[in-house]
């Protein structure tokens, strides 16, 4: 045979997720922590890895890590599930709560993977766009959820790529307005200091997603986790891939989580640098930064795509969102080291002044 039958029809309208990870001198595009794991923690990781029997399958549920996360959050083990990054758990949500005849409520602009996962699983997508300032249209969301046909939704807080938190009062009203499963994606909560964790015991339809990739400098390891009601977590476990979290990743995550307090000074520095970057952007003519509670800043300017290229020509990689729906003329810059942030602000100012 010289041909192959067509793939599943839902793939026709999808494009592969592309983070546009290009070589650069200053990586400010992927919302990573600019600081790598400290050497003392790396040495402890290596000791743990050396003890692993690599010929054996890992604990399929990473129960030692689940126990650590559960204890830190005042929960039981069966209220925690780990995954191969938050991405696996997001896809598991679409598998478990989506599918043909089911409906996902999306709040664009937000993380594009939510929409892709719904479409991959044959789930109907209903969009309630954010307002022009990227705040959630709370009344519209509550009204749509109250219609009773929504099966699940994701509220990102802080939102990626726009940076704003979801209001706590709104979230509580939403949880009361629907029996849909409401995931709060808290991938960046260490930078916002705000979490819905205190409300888990009151709302069975609340799940919280977190990750090791951002605050804990483990984007290269791929480890995320979910907090929720035990019955809900059990449904997620039914659709997860067996052995999706390998033994090495489990060992790395255990060491890092045990040492998580050591990351706090770096997190505080990123928060301080975020304020400085926003202020620096405000001083550049024609540049409008949006408020952010995460480790990145979205900003709008004319000729954003050309500016992205000009920055890249200077060795600085930021995220070009200027062609995405609702994000026209927008770029997103991750908070880097002070030196990287200075380099970015100087380059952007120079580019703007050259055009004037």
PDB file of C-alpha atoms in Angstrom, residues 19-185:
ATOM      1  CA  UNK A  19       5.894  27.095  21.898  1.00  0.00           C
ATOM      2  CA  UNK A  20       8.304  28.575  19.292  1.00  0.00           C
ATOM      3  CA  UNK A  21      11.302  27.596  21.344  1.00  0.00           C
ATOM      4  CA  UNK A  22      14.134  29.094  19.300  1.00  0.00           C
ATOM      5  CA  UNK A  23      17.840  29.498  20.116  1.00  0.00           C
ATOM      6  CA  UNK A  24      18.535  32.798  21.865  1.00  0.00           C
ATOM      7  CA  UNK A  25      20.844  34.494  24.345  1.00  0.00           C
ATOM      8  CA  UNK A  26      17.998  35.657  26.612  1.00  0.00           C
ATOM      9  CA  UNK A  27      15.104  33.193  26.885  1.00  0.00           C
ATOM     10  CA  UNK A  28      12.107  35.270  27.944  1.00  0.00           C
ATOM     11  CA  UNK A  29       9.341  33.436  26.111  1.00  0.00           C
ATOM     12  CA  UNK A  30       8.319  30.321  28.043  1.00  0.00           C
ATOM     13  CA  UNK A  31       7.593  31.606  31.593  1.00  0.00           C
ATOM     14  CA  UNK A  32      10.404  29.493  33.015  1.00  0.00           C
ATOM     15  CA  UNK A  33      12.200  30.327  36.248  1.00  0.00           C
ATOM     16  CA  UNK A  34      15.422  32.060  35.137  1.00  0.00           C
ATOM     17  CA  UNK A  35      17.326  30.422  37.982  1.00  0.00           C
ATOM     18  CA  UNK A  36      18.285  26.755  37.812  1.00  0.00           C
ATOM     19  CA  UNK A  37      18.084  24.416  40.802  1.00  0.00           C
ATOM     20  CA  UNK A  38      20.820  25.213  43.352  1.00  0.00           C
ATOM     21  CA  UNK A  39      23.864  22.976  43.487  1.00  0.00           C
ATOM     22  CA  UNK A  40      23.167  21.627  46.976  1.00  0.00           C
ATOM     23  CA  UNK A  41      19.724  20.448  45.868  1.00  0.00           C
ATOM     24  CA  UNK A  42      21.196  19.040  42.638  1.00  0.00           C
ATOM     25  CA  UNK A  43      23.673  16.981  44.673  1.00  0.00           C
ATOM     26  CA  UNK A  44      20.825  15.608  46.767  1.00  0.00           C
ATOM     27  CA  UNK A  45      18.916  14.780  43.575  1.00  0.00           C
ATOM     28  CA  UNK A  46      21.899  12.877  42.196  1.00  0.00           C
ATOM     29  CA  UNK A  47      22.169  10.834  45.380  1.00  0.00           C
ATOM     30  CA  UNK A  48      18.500   9.894  45.087  1.00  0.00           C
ATOM     31  CA  UNK A  49      18.783   9.013  41.408  1.00  0.00           C
ATOM     32  CA  UNK A  50      21.821   6.807  42.000  1.00  0.00           C
ATOM     33  CA  UNK A  51      19.749   4.667  44.370  1.00  0.00           C
ATOM     34  CA  UNK A  52      17.002   4.006  41.812  1.00  0.00           C
ATOM     35  CA  UNK A  53      16.626   0.512  40.301  1.00  0.00           C
ATOM     36  CA  UNK A  54      16.309   1.595  36.670  1.00  0.00           C
ATOM     37  CA  UNK A  55      15.311  -1.904  35.573  1.00  0.00           C
ATOM     38  CA  UNK A  56      12.085  -1.694  37.577  1.00  0.00           C
ATOM     39  CA  UNK A  57       8.893   0.156  36.740  1.00  0.00           C
ATOM     40  CA  UNK A  58       8.216   3.215  38.894  1.00  0.00           C
ATOM     41  CA  UNK A  59       5.407   3.472  41.409  1.00  0.00           C
ATOM     42  CA  UNK A  60       2.585   4.120  38.926  1.00  0.00           C
ATOM     43  CA  UNK A  61       0.913   6.694  41.183  1.00  0.00           C
ATOM     44  CA  UNK A  62       4.050   8.227  42.748  1.00  0.00           C
ATOM     45  CA  UNK A  63       2.588   7.631  46.192  1.00  0.00           C
ATOM     46  CA  UNK A  64       5.575   8.934  48.177  1.00  0.00           C
ATOM     47  CA  UNK A  65       5.292  12.252  46.362  1.00  0.00           C
ATOM     48  CA  UNK A  66       1.510  12.245  46.729  1.00  0.00           C
ATOM     49  CA  UNK A  67       1.951  11.818  50.483  1.00  0.00           C
ATOM     50  CA  UNK A  68       4.324  14.789  50.657  1.00  0.00           C
ATOM     51  CA  UNK A  69       1.996  17.051  48.674  1.00  0.00           C
ATOM     52  CA  UNK A  70      -1.040  15.892  50.621  1.00  0.00           C
ATOM     53  CA  UNK A  71       0.585  16.577  53.998  1.00  0.00           C
ATOM     54  CA  UNK A  72       1.709  20.058  52.903  1.00  0.00           C
ATOM     55  CA  UNK A  73      -1.842  20.907  51.816  1.00  0.00           C
ATOM     56  CA  UNK A  74      -3.709  19.322  54.724  1.00  0.00           C
ATOM     57  CA  UNK A  75      -5.222  16.625  52.503  1.00  0.00           C
ATOM     58  CA  UNK A  76      -5.286  12.848  52.219  1.00  0.00           C
ATOM     59  CA  UNK A  77      -3.287  10.966  49.601  1.00  0.00           C
ATOM     60  CA  UNK A  78      -6.388  10.098  47.609  1.00  0.00           C
ATOM     61  CA  UNK A  79      -7.032  13.826  47.083  1.00  0.00           C
ATOM     62  CA  UNK A  80      -3.796  14.250  45.147  1.00  0.00           C
ATOM     63  CA  UNK A  81      -2.754  13.013  41.708  1.00  0.00           C
ATOM     64  CA  UNK A  82       0.543  13.677  39.933  1.00  0.00           C
ATOM     65  CA  UNK A  83       1.079  13.822  36.202  1.00  0.00           C
ATOM     66  CA  UNK A  84       3.654  14.248  33.469  1.00  0.00           C
ATOM     67  CA  UNK A  85       3.520  17.993  33.785  1.00  0.00           C
ATOM     68  CA  UNK A  86       0.245  19.807  34.189  1.00  0.00           C
ATOM     69  CA  UNK A  87      -0.350  19.075  30.499  1.00  0.00           C
ATOM     70  CA  UNK A  88      -1.113  15.404  31.115  1.00  0.00           C
ATOM     71  CA  UNK A  89      -3.636  16.267  33.805  1.00  0.00           C
ATOM     72  CA  UNK A  90      -5.291  18.833  31.530  1.00  0.00           C
ATOM     73  CA  UNK A  91      -5.713  16.200  28.842  1.00  0.00           C
ATOM     74  CA  UNK A  92      -7.002  13.722  31.426  1.00  0.00           C
ATOM     75  CA  UNK A  93      -9.688  16.233  32.359  1.00  0.00           C
ATOM     76  CA  UNK A  94     -10.880  16.394  28.754  1.00  0.00           C
ATOM     77  CA  UNK A  95     -10.869  12.593  28.593  1.00  0.00           C
ATOM     78  CA  UNK A  96     -12.784  12.137  31.840  1.00  0.00           C
ATOM     79  CA  UNK A  97     -15.281  15.031  31.660  1.00  0.00           C
ATOM     80  CA  UNK A  98     -15.403  15.754  27.928  1.00  0.00           C
ATOM     81  CA  UNK A  99     -16.201  13.760  24.814  1.00  0.00           C
ATOM     82  CA  UNK A 100     -19.007  13.662  22.224  1.00  0.00           C
ATOM     83  CA  UNK A 101     -22.209  15.174  23.552  1.00  0.00           C
ATOM     84  CA  UNK A 102     -20.409  17.025  26.336  1.00  0.00           C
ATOM     85  CA  UNK A 103     -19.477  20.715  26.645  1.00  0.00           C
ATOM     86  CA  UNK A 104     -16.432  22.695  27.784  1.00  0.00           C
ATOM     87  CA  UNK A 105     -16.695  26.374  28.737  1.00  0.00           C
ATOM     88  CA  UNK A 106     -13.625  28.362  27.664  1.00  0.00           C
ATOM     89  CA  UNK A 107     -12.606  31.911  28.667  1.00  0.00           C
ATOM     90  CA  UNK A 108     -10.356  33.187  25.877  1.00  0.00           C
ATOM     91  CA  UNK A 109      -7.776  34.482  25.576  1.00  0.00           C
ATOM     92  CA  UNK A 110      -6.222  31.822  27.778  1.00  0.00           C
ATOM     93  CA  UNK A 111      -3.938  28.794  27.472  1.00  0.00           C
ATOM     94  CA  UNK A 112      -4.665  27.378  24.005  1.00  0.00           C
ATOM     95  CA  UNK A 113      -4.169  23.770  25.130  1.00  0.00           C
ATOM     96  CA  UNK A 114      -7.566  23.806  26.898  1.00  0.00           C
ATOM     97  CA  UNK A 115      -9.398  24.381  23.627  1.00  0.00           C
ATOM     98  CA  UNK A 116      -7.203  21.898  21.738  1.00  0.00           C
ATOM     99  CA  UNK A 117      -7.807  19.153  24.302  1.00  0.00           C
ATOM    100  CA  UNK A 118     -11.564  19.653  24.076  1.00  0.00           C
ATOM    101  CA  UNK A 119     -11.531  19.452  20.293  1.00  0.00           C
ATOM    102  CA  UNK A 120      -9.277  16.381  20.311  1.00  0.00           C
ATOM    103  CA  UNK A 121     -11.789  14.552  22.483  1.00  0.00           C
ATOM    104  CA  UNK A 122     -14.820  15.598  20.436  1.00  0.00           C
ATOM    105  CA  UNK A 123     -16.049  17.971  23.138  1.00  0.00           C
ATOM    106  CA  UNK A 124     -18.202  20.961  22.213  1.00  0.00           C
ATOM    107  CA  UNK A 125     -16.463  24.246  23.058  1.00  0.00           C
ATOM    108  CA  UNK A 126     -18.435  27.285  24.238  1.00  0.00           C
ATOM    109  CA  UNK A 127     -16.438  30.536  24.436  1.00  0.00           C
ATOM    110  CA  UNK A 128     -17.182  33.408  26.803  1.00  0.00           C
ATOM    111  CA  UNK A 129     -14.469  35.917  25.830  1.00  0.00           C
ATOM    112  CA  UNK A 130     -12.808  38.145  28.376  1.00  0.00           C
ATOM    113  CA  UNK A 131     -13.355  41.890  28.355  1.00  0.00           C
ATOM    114  CA  UNK A 132     -11.085  44.292  26.492  1.00  0.00           C
ATOM    115  CA  UNK A 133      -8.888  44.668  29.607  1.00  0.00           C
ATOM    116  CA  UNK A 134      -8.691  40.834  29.818  1.00  0.00           C
ATOM    117  CA  UNK A 135     -10.724  40.616  33.010  1.00  0.00           C
ATOM    118  CA  UNK A 136     -13.290  37.809  33.141  1.00  0.00           C
ATOM    119  CA  UNK A 137     -16.798  38.777  32.072  1.00  0.00           C
ATOM    120  CA  UNK A 138     -18.106  37.402  35.353  1.00  0.00           C
ATOM    121  CA  UNK A 139     -21.798  37.986  34.723  1.00  0.00           C
ATOM    122  CA  UNK A 140     -21.665  36.299  31.323  1.00  0.00           C
ATOM    123  CA  UNK A 141     -19.758  33.291  32.692  1.00  0.00           C
ATOM    124  CA  UNK A 142     -22.141  32.829  35.617  1.00  0.00           C
ATOM    125  CA  UNK A 143     -25.171  33.111  33.338  1.00  0.00           C
ATOM    126  CA  UNK A 144     -23.777  30.604  30.849  1.00  0.00           C
ATOM    127  CA  UNK A 145     -22.751  28.120  33.537  1.00  0.00           C
ATOM    128  CA  UNK A 146     -26.205  28.370  35.132  1.00  0.00           C
ATOM    129  CA  UNK A 147     -27.839  27.029  31.960  1.00  0.00           C
ATOM    130  CA  UNK A 148     -26.844  23.573  33.200  1.00  0.00           C
ATOM    131  CA  UNK A 149     -25.260  22.017  30.100  1.00  0.00           C
ATOM    132  CA  UNK A 150     -21.586  22.718  30.895  1.00  0.00           C
ATOM    133  CA  UNK A 151     -19.618  19.625  31.899  1.00  0.00           C
ATOM    134  CA  UNK A 152     -16.294  21.241  32.767  1.00  0.00           C
ATOM    135  CA  UNK A 153     -14.369  24.500  32.577  1.00  0.00           C
ATOM    136  CA  UNK A 154     -10.906  25.809  33.389  1.00  0.00           C
ATOM    137  CA  UNK A 155     -10.268  29.151  35.068  1.00  0.00           C
ATOM    138  CA  UNK A 156      -6.588  30.033  34.980  1.00  0.00           C
ATOM    139  CA  UNK A 157      -5.486  32.156  37.927  1.00  0.00           C
ATOM    140  CA  UNK A 158      -3.253  33.980  37.184  1.00  0.00           C
ATOM    141  CA  UNK A 159      -4.327  33.698  33.557  1.00  0.00           C
ATOM    142  CA  UNK A 160      -1.833  32.785  30.850  1.00  0.00           C
ATOM    143  CA  UNK A 161      -0.992  34.841  28.832  1.00  0.00           C
ATOM    144  CA  UNK A 162      -2.711  37.903  30.311  1.00  0.00           C
ATOM    145  CA  UNK A 163      -1.496  37.645  33.931  1.00  0.00           C
ATOM    146  CA  UNK A 164      -4.583  38.538  35.978  1.00  0.00           C
ATOM    147  CA  UNK A 165      -6.051  36.646  38.899  1.00  0.00           C
ATOM    148  CA  UNK A 166      -9.630  35.441  38.963  1.00  0.00           C
ATOM    149  CA  UNK A 167     -11.611  37.053  41.770  1.00  0.00           C
ATOM    150  CA  UNK A 168     -12.194  34.838  44.793  1.00  0.00           C
ATOM    151  CA  UNK A 169     -15.809  35.981  45.222  1.00  0.00           C
ATOM    152  CA  UNK A 170     -16.506  35.241  41.564  1.00  0.00           C
ATOM    153  CA  UNK A 171     -14.964  31.783  41.852  1.00  0.00           C
ATOM    154  CA  UNK A 172     -17.157  30.924  44.847  1.00  0.00           C
ATOM    155  CA  UNK A 173     -20.257  32.137  42.993  1.00  0.00           C
ATOM    156  CA  UNK A 174     -19.266  30.037  39.993  1.00  0.00           C
ATOM    157  CA  UNK A 175     -18.785  26.910  42.092  1.00  0.00           C
ATOM    158  CA  UNK A 176     -22.258  27.418  43.556  1.00  0.00           C
ATOM    159  CA  UNK A 177     -23.839  28.171  40.169  1.00  0.00           C
ATOM    160  CA  UNK A 178     -22.956  24.884  38.459  1.00  0.00           C
ATOM    161  CA  UNK A 179     -22.295  21.206  39.042  1.00  0.00           C
ATOM    162  CA  UNK A 180     -19.713  21.300  36.230  1.00  0.00           C
ATOM    163  CA  UNK A 181     -16.195  20.351  37.227  1.00  0.00           C
ATOM    164  CA  UNK A 182     -14.315  23.630  37.716  1.00  0.00           C
ATOM    165  CA  UNK A 183     -10.550  23.418  37.410  1.00  0.00           C
ATOM    166  CA  UNK A 184      -8.546  26.354  38.731  1.00  0.00           C
ATOM    167  CA  UNK A 185      -5.195  26.254  36.964  1.00  0.00           C
TER     168      UNK A 185
END
